Amino acid sequence: MDVKIGKPINIAIDDLTRVEGHGNIKIRIENGKLAECVWEVVETPRFFEVMFKGLSIEMVPLLAARICGICSISHALASARAIERALEIEVPGPAQKARLLAKHAETLQSHALHLFFLVAPDFLNAHSVIPIMETHPHVVETATRIRGFANMASDLFGGRTTHPMVIKVGGLTQIPRKRQLKALAKDLDATIPYLSDAFDLFKTFTMPDFIRETEFVSLKGKREYPFIGGDLVSSDGVVKKEDDYLAMTNEYFVDFSNSKFSRLSRESFSVGALARFNNNYELLHPKAKEAAAELNLKPGVHNPFFHNLAQLVECVHVMYESKEMITALIDSDITQHETPYRIKRGEGVGAVEAPRGILYHHYRINEAGKIERSDCVIPTGQNHANIYYDLHKLVEKLIADGKEEEISRLAQMLVRAYDPCISCSVH
Amino acid sequence: MKYLGITLERPKIGVFGFTGCEGCQLQIANKEETLKNLFNSIEVVNFREISSDGCDDYDVAFVEGSITTESEVTRLQKIRNQAKILVAIGACACLGGVNNLKSRFPLSDVVKEVYGMHPVDTGPVRRLQDVVSVDIDLPGCPISKSEFEWLVRNLVLGIKPQFPQYPVCVECKQQLNSCVFDMGMMCLGPVTRGGCNAICPRNRFGCWGCRGHSEEANFESLMRILRERGFEDEHISERINFFNAFNGIL
Ligand code: SF4
Ligand code: SF4
Ligand code: SF4
Ligand SMILES: [Fe+2]
């Protein structure tokens, strides 16, 4: 495309592809200046906060899972945790381990789907993974192996890959038997070598050069890289208790989006793999730190395209940590899968690091064990404002560099880097 | 392939999402081991979630989700006009699914509760068949990959797909699973259509009817058993209405 400065440019990307859900990018450039740039979230809402109302707590994690087909395990876990904290239920140790393993399986499955199916085509000049099956069979083989293990693990710990029925208030319906755990450990050993193939591939991709400083929000780990519960932290120095999540999310409305937007210390903040990496780098598995070094990735990264690389580092982390946890679980008492509980009035918050960032469920429960009020704040919802301001800065930079013809492609890649889960954000 | 009087070779397919969680679409892309074979027998020409190639020349449309806005009605009608065969995938598309839980409240309250005064376009929850004619319902929440592949094979070979009509109980017993009733849990397996290999009871959780009701489902005897076992009507009703699968019998 031959673009002369001064000539108005209109870029309209309706229904951005290779993302979950429906979103549009609209950019208008007049007299060589950015006149309009919006990230429209047009997904139709389902009103989960209403759907929960009046439901028995027993059914709530099952419904919560249906907020999102990709991160259903995270929703079920955040939901169960919120209820458990409201009713002061302590989940038995082995069940906590099995839950984290389910969580890791989802993280791996989701990151690998994003990296290989949604992101890689941009760098391999393809419109989807389908032609890549022919041109780069090895890439697809790597994805298949990694996701194959992740599927096997989520089948085992969640009951299936999407919409787990095993996660319940008080723990899990069951913990896999030793024999199954051993088979899984064996598959994991056979899968780990494929990680280096994934790294070899991503090292050949050059992430676009773009920086916009922002605030990163995540769980604050104590001894472990955090995924389930604990304090909340931002890279601008805000620290809050889990129950105080509203002070972190500050949702507000914008007229071009069916999803609410969020802000904290600045105009926007970012959640997800890069936020976790930046805020909790020290707690990564040593193998994951090595992997980060191999990619020249150090904490304090403000290039949003590096979400992709942070996800790759997390794949390493969850695989190695899963290995250790499966071994530990084999030796623990798997009959300890749930704690019986009594119904009472209560209120609780559950925060979980979903693949795309920190997720909160909050319920008020009445004396009959039914939901009176609920609130869910979704990772992509928290990222929308950051995506919006990133898009502005990216387009302005490309205009300044005289690279208008790159705008459409890079704007799409930018949004995709956040791995947005749009239908989830408009729950 | 010849089905519904239509002949197709390596059918072109499109996958579309409406109001739902995209979990059903995800099942299609999942379990890559068989993806290559699948893509050899069909040509995916429109699948926004995984591909940037958007082409409106497809023979079979797989449609996920319920219909909740007028713009969705228009979009679905366009798909219906184009597709020779339209398959509803998943409980949201076939039954209304969990989306229907919002219908327990007046629509104006629903919007106010989540969005306050912020205007949002939404309407009642409709199944696809409430809006256009649907050729095949592929049930489940989510659909299963293997059943999807089985359906595609049938379509390619021109065989009319025969879904199981027997209840989940049959598959559960075939697998010598211990009945969750004996563990004090509720299960809708006796009245729910099989085909999922009783995946929930196998994981020690009672069926809650995501696949819709089986043929000749005997609700009276189910209700008798449930009441005998001490489950309260309110509790039973919550189970039965979860996926909107049993036409609100309770
Ligand atoms: S049927 Fe279930 S899995 Fe499919 S879109 Fe609806 S909620 Fe999601
Ligand atoms: S667990 Fe459910 S499906 Fe299985 S036999 Fe018992 S009632 Fe039937
Ligand atoms: S057991 Fe019941 S709820 Fe579970 S998948 Fe089968 S039909 Fe659906
Ligand atoms: Fe919300």
mmCIF file of N, CA and C in Angstrom, chain A residues 4 28 62 156 187 191 203 211 213 226 228 237 257 261 279 293 308 329 336 359 403 407:
data_model
loop_
_atom_site.group_PDB
_atom_site.id
_atom_site.type_symbol
_atom_site.label_atom_id
_atom_site.label_comp_id
_atom_site.label_asym_id
_atom_site.label_seq_id
_atom_site.Cartn_x
_atom_site.Cartn_y
_atom_site.Cartn_z
ATOM 1 N N LYS A 4 0.358 8.283 1.322
ATOM 2 C CA LYS A 4 0.980 9.599 1.444
ATOM 3 C C LYS A 4 0.451 10.264 2.698
ATOM 4 N N ARG A 28 -8.448 5.767 12.575
ATOM 5 C CA ARG A 28 -8.610 6.786 11.535
ATOM 6 C C ARG A 28 -7.465 7.783 11.654
ATOM 7 N N LEU A 62 -19.654 -24.983 38.896
ATOM 8 C CA LEU A 62 -19.994 -25.584 37.605
ATOM 9 C C LEU A 62 -20.496 -24.537 36.634
ATOM 10 N N LEU A 156 -7.379 -35.817 33.673
ATOM 11 C CA LEU A 156 -7.136 -36.555 34.913
ATOM 12 C C LEU A 156 -7.539 -35.746 36.152
ATOM 13 N N ASP A 187 4.446 -39.583 30.715
ATOM 14 C CA ASP A 187 4.135 -38.772 29.541
ATOM 15 C C ASP A 187 4.808 -37.402 29.639
ATOM 16 N N THR A 191 7.486 -35.495 27.197
ATOM 17 C CA THR A 191 7.063 -34.241 26.558
ATOM 18 C C THR A 191 8.070 -33.108 26.780
ATOM 19 N N LYS A 203 12.687 -18.450 19.153
ATOM 20 C CA LYS A 203 13.902 -17.628 19.051
ATOM 21 C C LYS A 203 14.093 -17.064 17.648
ATOM 22 N N ILE A 211 7.532 -0.046 23.040
ATOM 23 C CA ILE A 211 7.474 -0.011 24.505
ATOM 24 C C ILE A 211 6.474 1.037 24.963
ATOM 25 N N GLU A 213 5.352 2.121 28.863
ATOM 26 C CA GLU A 213 5.435 1.782 30.289
ATOM 27 C C GLU A 213 4.056 1.686 30.887
ATOM 28 N N PRO A 226 2.975 -17.567 42.124
ATOM 29 C CA PRO A 226 1.599 -17.712 42.601
ATOM 30 C C PRO A 226 0.571 -17.983 41.496
ATOM 31 N N ILE A 228 -2.841 -19.594 42.848
ATOM 32 C CA ILE A 228 -4.134 -19.681 43.539
ATOM 33 C C ILE A 228 -4.080 -18.933 44.870
ATOM 34 N N GLY A 237 3.767 -0.540 43.198
ATOM 35 C CA GLY A 237 3.925 -0.584 44.649
ATOM 36 C C GLY A 237 2.646 -0.726 45.456
ATOM 37 N N SER A 257 -17.603 -0.180 24.415
ATOM 38 C CA SER A 257 -17.287 -1.542 24.831
ATOM 39 C C SER A 257 -18.381 -2.126 25.704
ATOM 40 N N PHE A 261 -13.982 -1.399 31.742
ATOM 41 C CA PHE A 261 -12.546 -1.161 31.716
ATOM 42 C C PHE A 261 -12.051 -1.036 33.168
ATOM 43 N N ASN A 279 6.412 -9.366 38.094
ATOM 44 C CA ASN A 279 6.206 -9.201 39.541
ATOM 45 C C ASN A 279 6.771 -10.342 40.378
ATOM 46 N N ALA A 293 16.487 -16.532 30.362
ATOM 47 C CA ALA A 293 17.804 -16.013 29.990
ATOM 48 C C ALA A 293 18.102 -16.321 28.527
ATOM 49 N N ASN A 308 3.981 -12.915 24.748
ATOM 50 C CA ASN A 308 4.166 -14.214 24.100
ATOM 51 C C ASN A 308 5.338 -14.969 24.723
ATOM 52 N N LEU A 329 2.435 -36.000 44.905
ATOM 53 C CA LEU A 329 1.064 -36.494 45.053
ATOM 54 C C LEU A 329 1.021 -38.023 45.090
ATOM 55 N N GLN A 336 -7.796 -38.073 50.759
ATOM 56 C CA GLN A 336 -8.022 -36.721 51.292
ATOM 57 C C GLN A 336 -8.417 -35.778 50.165
ATOM 58 N N LEU A 359 -7.851 -13.205 38.100
ATOM 59 C CA LEU A 359 -9.306 -13.362 37.997
ATOM 60 C C LEU A 359 -9.902 -13.370 39.395
ATOM 61 N N LYS A 403 5.642 4.435 8.900
ATOM 62 C CA LYS A 403 5.347 3.033 8.559
ATOM 63 C C LYS A 403 3.851 2.756 8.620
ATOM 64 N N ILE A 407 0.512 -0.549 10.059
ATOM 65 C CA ILE A 407 -0.413 -0.336 11.177
ATOM 66 C C ILE A 407 -1.388 -1.496 11.354
#
